Amino acid sequence: MTCFRFSSSSGKLSRSELIEDKNTMVRIGPMGIGRHALYAGLRYIPYEDVARVYKRIAMTEGGFSHRGAFMSICYIVIELKNGKSCKLRFPEEEEADMFLSHIAEKAPYIKRMSQAAEMRVAAREEDERRKKAVILDEQAVSLIREMERQKSFLEERPDLSSALSSATRRRWVYNLSRRTLKWLAISMSMIAVAVIIVGYQMVTAGFSSLPVFLFILFLFLFAAAAVYPAARESLSRIEADMDKAEENMRRYVSTYDGFMLDAAHAHPAVFSRLIRILKEKRASGFNEAYSIMQKEIIEIDRNTQVSKEEYDEIVAVKPLFRVERR
């Protein structure tokens, strides 16, 4: 937090202003948002010193691949007009989004994108303008319109799509971590057995250290149970939640005559990607577009550079295509 300080030569707040501002500030995550400044503990940054405030997502080692856990770490980055910058970690991405929304209200003149992101957005808008100039045939236009209607139909019940994505993601993470945690639990159990053998031999040899060995044994047995996934959340519970989410979605989409996607993959982001493929004329029909979309989703890994919007899509739909159904 090197860019935070107790005072500022260019935008120093008086003591009375600081007291009033801190008493009325909104606290979100590790930071506070006042009328005149941003706060982190006792330190603050006046708005007039801030050039940009934006969210940054860092992937864990597993990234988008199937070789590790699918997790992300969220930061809020603050860039000052003097060139300095700092970042603060937010435990929940929703809090970071809420933080940026409050910044937009309190100080709408502060940019909420990094410079690189602004350049990507400009390039993407130019690319979209170029793609819109592509002339589509009547069949493609009709298909796109129907997909947009079905996408809107799903967006009327965001709770169903969110529950489906969340339950499937938990199942995917379980699959990724199951083998590692299983062997870790087995190792802990083997150590516990070794403690029993050594403890028994020492007790029979006349050493009075049975309570100590019982305590050590308890620790290793407890650790073995704690690291095994079933101790925290059983596979049957995860699968039950996933089945429930799919069944709720199945009931909902059955009310739409001729719905194109099966319940297990019914998500607005899936339609968004299908529509883009058709608009870019990379496919001439639904089946071809679906095959392309599915292949792209599966092949995306942690080395793939994507925009924030596409990142949100991938996080939501990639597990839908990675988890094997019973």
mmCIF file of C-alpha atoms in Angstrom:
data_model
loop_
_atom_site.group_PDB
_atom_site.id
_atom_site.type_symbol
_atom_site.label_atom_id
_atom_site.label_comp_id
_atom_site.label_asym_id
_atom_site.label_seq_id
_atom_site.Cartn_x
_atom_site.Cartn_y
_atom_site.Cartn_z
ATOM 1 C CA MET A 1 0.000 0.000 0.000
ATOM 2 C CA THR A 2 2.874 2.324 -0.742
ATOM 3 C CA CYS A 3 0.647 4.749 -2.632
ATOM 4 C CA PHE A 4 -1.466 5.353 0.494
ATOM 5 C CA ARG A 5 -0.176 7.928 2.939
ATOM 6 C CA PHE A 6 -1.191 10.079 5.859
ATOM 7 C CA SER A 7 -1.177 13.331 3.919
ATOM 8 C CA SER A 8 -0.660 14.683 0.436
ATOM 9 C CA SER A 9 1.026 17.827 -0.792
ATOM 10 C CA SER A 10 -1.325 18.061 -3.765
ATOM 11 C CA GLY A 11 -4.576 16.964 -2.170
ATOM 12 C CA LYS A 12 -4.191 17.113 1.598
ATOM 13 C CA LEU A 13 -7.415 16.961 3.571
ATOM 14 C CA SER A 14 -7.834 18.966 6.759
ATOM 15 C CA ARG A 15 -8.358 17.150 10.030
ATOM 16 C CA SER A 16 -12.028 18.114 10.154
ATOM 17 C CA GLU A 17 -12.534 16.955 6.555
ATOM 18 C CA LEU A 18 -10.857 13.642 7.328
ATOM 19 C CA ILE A 19 -12.990 13.034 10.417
ATOM 20 C CA GLU A 20 -16.212 13.860 8.606
ATOM 21 C CA ASP A 21 -15.226 11.856 5.530
ATOM 22 C CA LYS A 22 -14.228 8.761 7.510
ATOM 23 C CA ASN A 23 -17.411 8.900 9.592
ATOM 24 C CA THR A 24 -19.563 8.852 6.455
ATOM 25 C CA MET A 25 -17.465 6.538 4.276
ATOM 26 C CA VAL A 26 -18.716 3.224 2.902
ATOM 27 C CA ARG A 27 -16.508 0.243 3.791
ATOM 28 C CA ILE A 28 -16.238 -2.509 1.188
ATOM 29 C CA GLY A 29 -13.724 -5.294 1.711
ATOM 30 C CA PRO A 30 -10.373 -3.927 2.906
ATOM 31 C CA MET A 31 -11.076 -0.348 1.764
ATOM 32 C CA GLY A 32 -13.327 2.583 2.511
ATOM 33 C CA ILE A 33 -14.914 5.026 0.058
ATOM 34 C CA GLY A 34 -15.542 8.567 1.249
ATOM 35 C CA ARG A 35 -16.734 11.686 -0.493
ATOM 36 C CA HIS A 36 -13.199 13.027 -0.893
ATOM 37 C CA ALA A 37 -10.804 10.073 -0.652
ATOM 38 C CA LEU A 38 -10.166 6.338 -0.599
ATOM 39 C CA TYR A 39 -9.187 4.788 2.735
ATOM 40 C CA ALA A 40 -7.189 1.775 3.857
ATOM 41 C CA GLY A 41 -6.929 1.725 7.635
ATOM 42 C CA LEU A 42 -5.502 5.071 8.812
ATOM 43 C CA ARG A 43 -4.171 5.940 5.376
ATOM 44 C CA TYR A 44 -5.948 7.643 2.529
ATOM 45 C CA ILE A 45 -5.665 8.901 -1.049
ATOM 46 C CA PRO A 46 -7.557 12.036 -2.125
ATOM 47 C CA TYR A 47 -9.551 11.506 -5.312
ATOM 48 C CA GLU A 48 -7.741 14.318 -7.071
ATOM 49 C CA ASP A 49 -4.505 12.298 -6.859
ATOM 50 C CA VAL A 50 -6.054 9.164 -8.408
ATOM 51 C CA ALA A 51 -5.720 8.485 -12.133
ATOM 52 C CA ARG A 52 -7.242 4.995 -12.365
ATOM 53 C CA VAL A 53 -8.926 2.395 -10.179
ATOM 54 C CA TYR A 54 -9.583 -1.010 -11.718
ATOM 55 C CA LYS A 55 -9.964 -4.697 -11.010
ATOM 56 C CA ARG A 56 -7.282 -7.250 -11.807
ATOM 57 C CA ILE A 57 -7.807 -11.011 -11.799
ATOM 58 C CA ALA A 58 -4.853 -13.326 -11.216
ATOM 59 C CA MET A 59 -5.184 -17.033 -11.925
ATOM 60 C CA THR A 60 -3.855 -19.780 -9.697
ATOM 61 C CA GLU A 61 -1.380 -22.281 -11.135
ATOM 62 C CA GLY A 62 -4.187 -24.479 -12.477
ATOM 63 C CA GLY A 63 -5.630 -21.588 -14.441
ATOM 64 C CA PHE A 64 -8.012 -22.550 -17.185
ATOM 65 C CA SER A 65 -6.284 -25.905 -17.659
ATOM 66 C CA HIS A 66 -7.319 -29.264 -16.270
ATOM 67 C CA ARG A 67 -3.998 -29.700 -14.477
ATOM 68 C CA GLY A 68 -4.846 -27.805 -11.307
ATOM 69 C CA ALA A 69 -7.539 -26.135 -9.245
ATOM 70 C CA PHE A 70 -9.722 -23.624 -11.067
ATOM 71 C CA MET A 71 -9.405 -20.556 -8.857
ATOM 72 C CA SER A 72 -8.795 -16.843 -9.215
ATOM 73 C CA ILE A 73 -7.482 -14.059 -6.985
ATOM 74 C CA CYS A 74 -9.028 -10.606 -7.204
ATOM 75 C CA TYR A 75 -7.192 -7.293 -6.682
ATOM 76 C CA ILE A 76 -8.131 -3.625 -6.879
ATOM 77 C CA VAL A 77 -5.307 -1.622 -8.469
ATOM 78 C CA ILE A 78 -4.967 2.104 -7.777
ATOM 79 C CA GLU A 79 -2.803 4.192 -10.103
ATOM 80 C CA LEU A 80 -1.877 7.738 -9.084
ATOM 81 C CA LYS A 81 -1.238 10.709 -11.326
ATOM 82 C CA ASN A 82 2.386 10.799 -10.127
ATOM 83 C CA GLY A 83 3.013 7.333 -11.594
ATOM 84 C CA LYS A 84 2.880 5.336 -8.362
ATOM 85 C CA SER A 85 0.488 2.432 -7.929
ATOM 86 C CA CYS A 86 -0.595 -0.154 -5.400
ATOM 87 C CA LYS A 87 -2.987 -3.099 -5.223
ATOM 88 C CA LEU A 88 -5.162 -4.536 -2.495
ATOM 89 C CA ARG A 89 -6.560 -8.035 -2.477
ATOM 90 C CA PHE A 90 -10.324 -8.464 -2.233
ATOM 91 C CA PRO A 91 -11.502 -11.846 -0.865
ATOM 92 C CA GLU A 92 -14.667 -11.731 -2.992
ATOM 93 C CA GLU A 93 -14.846 -10.549 -6.594
ATOM 94 C CA GLU A 94 -18.389 -9.292 -5.948
ATOM 95 C CA GLU A 95 -16.959 -6.880 -3.369
ATOM 96 C CA ALA A 96 -14.478 -5.555 -5.924
ATOM 97 C CA ASP A 97 -17.313 -4.968 -8.412
ATOM 98 C CA MET A 98 -19.323 -3.206 -5.720
ATOM 99 C CA PHE A 99 -16.274 -1.101 -4.863
ATOM 100 C CA LEU A 100 -15.908 0.049 -8.471
ATOM 101 C CA SER A 101 -19.635 0.846 -8.640
ATOM 102 C CA HIS A 102 -19.306 3.125 -5.628
ATOM 103 C CA ILE A 103 -16.258 4.783 -7.186
ATOM 104 C CA ALA A 104 -18.367 5.503 -10.267
ATOM 105 C CA GLU A 105 -20.902 7.267 -8.042
ATOM 106 C CA LYS A 106 -18.480 9.188 -5.825
ATOM 107 C CA ALA A 107 -15.864 10.097 -8.462
ATOM 108 C CA PRO A 108 -17.158 9.358 -11.993
ATOM 109 C CA TYR A 109 -14.193 11.176 -13.530
ATOM 110 C CA ILE A 110 -11.741 8.503 -12.300
ATOM 111 C CA LYS A 111 -11.018 5.918 -14.981
ATOM 112 C CA ARG A 112 -11.988 2.379 -14.040
ATOM 113 C CA MET A 113 -9.935 0.512 -16.638
ATOM 114 C CA SER A 114 -6.232 -0.017 -17.035
ATOM 115 C CA GLN A 115 -4.584 1.629 -20.009
ATOM 116 C CA ALA A 116 -4.061 -1.765 -21.623
ATOM 117 C CA ALA A 117 -7.723 -2.605 -21.103
ATOM 118 C CA GLU A 118 -8.778 0.662 -22.733
ATOM 119 C CA MET A 119 -6.680 -0.201 -25.764
ATOM 120 C CA ARG A 120 -8.207 -3.697 -25.919
ATOM 121 C CA VAL A 121 -11.721 -2.283 -25.653
ATOM 122 C CA ALA A 122 -11.027 0.188 -28.458
ATOM 123 C CA ALA A 123 -9.595 -2.588 -30.634
ATOM 124 C CA ARG A 124 -12.545 -4.847 -29.835
ATOM 125 C CA GLU A 125 -15.041 -2.107 -30.694
ATOM 126 C CA GLU A 126 -13.288 -1.577 -33.983
ATOM 127 C CA ASP A 127 -13.350 -5.317 -34.594
ATOM 128 C CA GLU A 128 -17.069 -5.404 -33.778
ATOM 129 C CA ARG A 129 -17.727 -2.584 -36.241
ATOM 130 C CA ARG A 130 -15.842 -4.542 -38.878
ATOM 131 C CA LYS A 131 -17.755 -7.731 -38.126
ATOM 132 C CA LYS A 132 -21.101 -5.943 -38.281
ATOM 133 C CA ALA A 133 -20.221 -4.928 -41.809
ATOM 134 C CA VAL A 134 -20.236 -8.630 -42.772
ATOM 135 C CA ILE A 135 -23.423 -9.414 -44.691
ATOM 136 C CA LEU A 136 -25.233 -12.455 -43.321
ATOM 137 C CA ASP A 137 -27.733 -14.495 -45.299
ATOM 138 C CA GLU A 138 -31.363 -14.649 -44.261
ATOM 139 C CA GLN A 139 -31.035 -18.096 -42.658
ATOM 140 C CA ALA A 140 -28.146 -16.966 -40.421
ATOM 141 C CA VAL A 141 -30.005 -13.796 -39.395
ATOM 142 C CA SER A 142 -33.081 -15.837 -38.486
ATOM 143 C CA LEU A 143 -30.989 -18.307 -36.455
ATOM 144 C CA ILE A 144 -29.209 -15.500 -34.599
ATOM 145 C CA ARG A 145 -32.504 -13.821 -33.733
ATOM 146 C CA GLU A 146 -33.884 -17.075 -32.332
ATOM 147 C CA MET A 147 -30.714 -17.590 -30.272
ATOM 148 C CA GLU A 148 -31.009 -14.064 -28.898
ATOM 149 C CA ARG A 149 -34.605 -14.795 -27.870
ATOM 150 C CA GLN A 150 -33.538 -17.991 -26.118
ATOM 151 C CA LYS A 151 -30.652 -16.187 -24.452
ATOM 152 C CA SER A 152 -33.094 -13.558 -23.148
ATOM 153 C CA PHE A 153 -35.333 -16.378 -21.946
ATOM 154 C CA LEU A 154 -32.455 -17.778 -19.834
ATOM 155 C CA GLU A 155 -31.556 -14.308 -18.550
ATOM 156 C CA GLU A 156 -35.034 -14.026 -17.059
ATOM 157 C CA ARG A 157 -33.967 -16.659 -14.503
ATOM 158 C CA PRO A 158 -30.306 -15.897 -13.734
ATOM 159 C CA ASP A 159 -30.554 -17.926 -10.524
ATOM 160 C CA LEU A 160 -30.924 -21.149 -12.532
ATOM 161 C CA SER A 161 -27.897 -20.479 -14.733
ATOM 162 C CA SER A 162 -25.820 -19.406 -11.745
ATOM 163 C CA ALA A 163 -26.768 -22.514 -9.746
ATOM 164 C CA LEU A 164 -25.948 -24.790 -12.695
ATOM 165 C CA SER A 165 -22.555 -23.165 -13.256
ATOM 166 C CA SER A 166 -21.682 -23.146 -9.539
ATOM 167 C CA ALA A 167 -22.649 -26.790 -8.946
ATOM 168 C CA THR A 168 -20.772 -27.982 -12.018
ATOM 169 C CA ARG A 169 -17.686 -25.987 -11.060
ATOM 170 C CA ARG A 170 -17.646 -27.628 -7.613
ATOM 171 C CA ARG A 171 -17.821 -31.042 -9.262
ATOM 172 C CA TRP A 172 -14.938 -30.123 -11.571
ATOM 173 C CA VAL A 173 -12.776 -28.857 -8.702
ATOM 174 C CA TYR A 174 -13.543 -32.062 -6.809
ATOM 175 C CA ASN A 175 -12.364 -34.124 -9.788
ATOM 176 C CA LEU A 176 -9.135 -32.108 -10.022
ATOM 177 C CA SER A 177 -8.294 -32.312 -6.328
ATOM 178 C CA ARG A 178 -9.607 -35.798 -5.534
ATOM 179 C CA ARG A 179 -6.469 -37.787 -6.446
ATOM 180 C CA THR A 180 -4.010 -35.418 -4.741
ATOM 181 C CA LEU A 181 -6.019 -35.200 -1.547
ATOM 182 C CA LYS A 182 -6.644 -38.938 -1.541
ATOM 183 C CA TRP A 183 -2.915 -39.736 -1.574
ATOM 184 C CA LEU A 184 -2.267 -37.055 1.026
ATOM 185 C CA ALA A 185 -4.883 -38.649 3.286
ATOM 186 C CA ILE A 186 -3.337 -42.088 2.714
ATOM 187 C CA SER A 187 0.119 -40.703 3.598
ATOM 188 C CA MET A 188 -1.242 -39.187 6.809
ATOM 189 C CA SER A 189 -2.887 -42.510 7.706
ATOM 190 C CA MET A 190 0.365 -44.402 7.092
ATOM 191 C CA ILE A 191 2.225 -41.989 9.366
ATOM 192 C CA ALA A 192 -0.444 -42.565 12.008
ATOM 193 C CA VAL A 193 0.125 -46.339 11.723
ATOM 194 C CA ALA A 194 3.874 -45.786 12.074
ATOM 195 C CA VAL A 195 3.232 -43.712 15.212
ATOM 196 C CA ILE A 196 1.178 -46.594 16.656
ATOM 197 C CA ILE A 197 3.981 -49.107 16.001
ATOM 198 C CA VAL A 198 6.743 -46.900 17.407
ATOM 199 C CA GLY A 199 4.597 -45.917 20.388
ATOM 200 C CA TYR A 200 3.786 -49.533 21.198
ATOM 201 C CA GLN A 201 7.456 -50.532 21.019
ATOM 202 C CA MET A 202 8.529 -47.668 23.272
ATOM 203 C CA VAL A 203 5.784 -48.365 25.806
ATOM 204 C CA THR A 204 6.687 -52.092 25.959
ATOM 205 C CA ALA A 205 10.325 -51.076 26.401
ATOM 206 C CA GLY A 206 9.448 -49.171 29.553
ATOM 207 C CA PHE A 207 9.002 -45.607 28.282
ATOM 208 C CA SER A 208 6.027 -43.801 29.851
ATOM 209 C CA SER A 209 5.189 -41.604 26.876
ATOM 210 C CA LEU A 210 1.841 -43.122 25.854
ATOM 211 C CA PRO A 211 -0.138 -39.859 26.227
ATOM 212 C CA VAL A 212 2.283 -38.068 23.914
ATOM 213 C CA PHE A 213 1.994 -40.731 21.235
ATOM 214 C CA LEU A 214 -1.785 -40.798 21.545
ATOM 215 C CA PHE A 215 -1.832 -37.051 21.005
ATOM 216 C CA ILE A 216 0.425 -37.315 17.929
ATOM 217 C CA LEU A 217 -1.713 -40.177 16.614
ATOM 218 C CA PHE A 218 -4.839 -38.077 17.027
ATOM 219 C CA LEU A 219 -3.243 -35.187 15.111
ATOM 220 C CA PHE A 220 -2.324 -37.320 12.102
ATOM 221 C CA LEU A 221 -5.676 -39.118 12.012
ATOM 222 C CA PHE A 222 -7.478 -35.785 12.233
ATOM 223 C CA ALA A 223 -5.310 -34.373 9.429
ATOM 224 C CA ALA A 224 -6.010 -37.433 7.270
ATOM 225 C CA ALA A 225 -9.744 -36.904 7.690
ATOM 226 C CA ALA A 226 -9.551 -33.142 7.162
ATOM 227 C CA VAL A 227 -7.675 -33.230 3.867
ATOM 228 C CA TYR A 228 -9.879 -35.866 2.289
ATOM 229 C CA PRO A 229 -12.639 -34.169 0.246
ATOM 230 C CA ALA A 230 -15.374 -36.362 1.657
ATOM 231 C CA ALA A 231 -14.693 -34.890 5.106
ATOM 232 C CA ARG A 232 -15.634 -31.426 3.916
ATOM 233 C CA GLU A 233 -18.181 -32.084 1.262
ATOM 234 C CA SER A 234 -19.124 -35.540 0.081
ATOM 235 C CA LEU A 235 -19.244 -36.454 -3.574
ATOM 236 C CA SER A 236 -22.856 -37.532 -3.158
ATOM 237 C CA ARG A 237 -23.760 -34.031 -1.923
ATOM 238 C CA ILE A 238 -21.966 -32.368 -4.831
ATOM 239 C CA GLU A 239 -23.644 -34.651 -7.359
ATOM 240 C CA ALA A 240 -27.026 -34.141 -5.700
ATOM 241 C CA ASP A 241 -26.643 -30.374 -6.010
ATOM 242 C CA MET A 242 -25.588 -30.707 -9.651
ATOM 243 C CA ASP A 243 -28.512 -33.018 -10.441
ATOM 244 C CA LYS A 244 -30.909 -30.612 -8.741
ATOM 245 C CA ALA A 245 -29.536 -27.636 -10.695
ATOM 246 C CA GLU A 246 -29.839 -29.535 -13.999
ATOM 247 C CA GLU A 247 -33.356 -30.723 -13.176
ATOM 248 C CA ASN A 248 -34.502 -27.190 -12.311
ATOM 249 C CA MET A 249 -33.023 -25.938 -15.574
ATOM 250 C CA ARG A 250 -34.610 -28.842 -17.485
ATOM 251 C CA ARG A 251 -38.043 -27.960 -16.132
ATOM 252 C CA TYR A 252 -37.574 -24.309 -17.063
ATOM 253 C CA VAL A 253 -36.325 -24.800 -20.644
ATOM 254 C CA SER A 254 -39.031 -27.394 -21.310
ATOM 255 C CA THR A 255 -41.527 -24.527 -21.288
ATOM 256 C CA TYR A 256 -39.805 -23.040 -24.359
ATOM 257 C CA ASP A 257 -40.823 -24.915 -27.487
ATOM 258 C CA GLY A 258 -37.794 -25.905 -29.576
ATOM 259 C CA PHE A 259 -35.111 -24.847 -27.089
ATOM 260 C CA MET A 260 -31.736 -25.505 -28.733
ATOM 261 C CA LEU A 261 -29.484 -26.412 -25.789
ATOM 262 C CA ASP A 262 -29.765 -29.328 -23.404
ATOM 263 C CA ALA A 263 -30.321 -28.457 -19.744
ATOM 264 C CA ALA A 264 -26.745 -29.346 -18.733
ATOM 265 C CA HIS A 265 -25.334 -26.619 -21.024
ATOM 266 C CA ALA A 266 -28.142 -24.048 -20.868
ATOM 267 C CA HIS A 267 -26.350 -20.807 -20.023
ATOM 268 C CA PRO A 268 -26.639 -17.302 -21.572
ATOM 269 C CA ALA A 269 -22.857 -17.214 -22.109
ATOM 270 C CA VAL A 270 -23.097 -20.313 -24.324
ATOM 271 C CA PHE A 271 -25.562 -18.498 -26.572
ATOM 272 C CA SER A 272 -23.305 -15.415 -26.582
ATOM 273 C CA ARG A 273 -20.392 -17.451 -27.934
ATOM 274 C CA LEU A 274 -22.586 -19.239 -30.498
ATOM 275 C CA ILE A 275 -23.977 -15.921 -31.751
ATOM 276 C CA ARG A 276 -20.472 -14.474 -32.142
ATOM 277 C CA ILE A 277 -19.357 -17.482 -34.166
ATOM 278 C CA LEU A 278 -22.326 -17.116 -36.515
ATOM 279 C CA LYS A 279 -21.864 -13.345 -36.866
ATOM 280 C CA GLU A 280 -18.212 -13.911 -37.756
ATOM 281 C CA LYS A 281 -19.349 -16.412 -40.411
ATOM 282 C CA ARG A 282 -17.182 -19.153 -38.936
ATOM 283 C CA ALA A 283 -20.148 -21.516 -39.124
ATOM 284 C CA SER A 284 -23.217 -21.839 -41.301
ATOM 285 C CA GLY A 285 -25.565 -23.545 -38.843
ATOM 286 C CA PHE A 286 -26.239 -24.379 -35.210
ATOM 287 C CA ASN A 287 -24.494 -27.771 -35.119
ATOM 288 C CA GLU A 288 -21.332 -26.455 -36.738
ATOM 289 C CA ALA A 289 -21.261 -23.391 -34.467
ATOM 290 C CA TYR A 290 -21.791 -25.593 -31.406
ATOM 291 C CA SER A 291 -18.888 -27.882 -32.355
ATOM 292 C CA ILE A 292 -16.573 -24.898 -32.844
ATOM 293 C CA MET A 293 -17.675 -23.307 -29.575
ATOM 294 C CA GLN A 294 -17.216 -26.526 -27.594
ATOM 295 C CA LYS A 295 -13.736 -27.120 -29.058
ATOM 296 C CA GLU A 296 -12.654 -23.546 -28.249
ATOM 297 C CA ILE A 297 -13.949 -23.750 -24.671
ATOM 298 C CA ILE A 298 -12.122 -27.002 -23.951
ATOM 299 C CA GLU A 299 -8.840 -25.848 -25.546
ATOM 300 C CA ILE A 300 -8.628 -22.579 -23.598
ATOM 301 C CA ASP A 301 -5.872 -22.834 -20.975
ATOM 302 C CA ARG A 302 -4.039 -20.550 -18.557
ATOM 303 C CA ASN A 303 -1.771 -19.231 -21.319
ATOM 304 C CA THR A 304 -4.703 -17.910 -23.345
ATOM 305 C CA GLN A 305 -5.089 -14.122 -23.266
ATOM 306 C CA VAL A 306 -8.742 -13.095 -23.004
ATOM 307 C CA SER A 307 -10.735 -9.958 -22.267
ATOM 308 C CA LYS A 308 -12.544 -9.431 -18.960
ATOM 309 C CA GLU A 309 -15.887 -10.148 -20.639
ATOM 310 C CA GLU A 310 -14.638 -13.391 -22.156
ATOM 311 C CA TYR A 311 -13.003 -14.368 -18.872
ATOM 312 C CA ASP A 312 -16.404 -14.114 -17.149
ATOM 313 C CA GLU A 313 -17.936 -16.286 -19.883
ATOM 314 C CA ILE A 314 -15.219 -18.930 -19.581
ATOM 315 C CA VAL A 315 -15.452 -19.113 -15.792
ATOM 316 C CA ALA A 316 -19.214 -19.635 -16.125
ATOM 317 C CA VAL A 317 -19.328 -22.213 -18.927
ATOM 318 C CA LYS A 318 -16.013 -24.108 -19.078
ATOM 319 C CA PRO A 319 -16.946 -26.490 -16.233
ATOM 320 C CA LEU A 320 -20.201 -27.312 -18.082
ATOM 321 C CA PHE A 321 -18.127 -28.900 -20.854
ATOM 322 C CA ARG A 322 -15.455 -30.490 -18.639
ATOM 323 C CA VAL A 323 -17.549 -32.467 -16.173
ATOM 324 C CA GLU A 324 -18.662 -35.951 -17.159
ATOM 325 C CA ARG A 325 -22.305 -36.707 -16.449
ATOM 326 C CA ARG A 326 -23.444 -39.969 -14.909
#
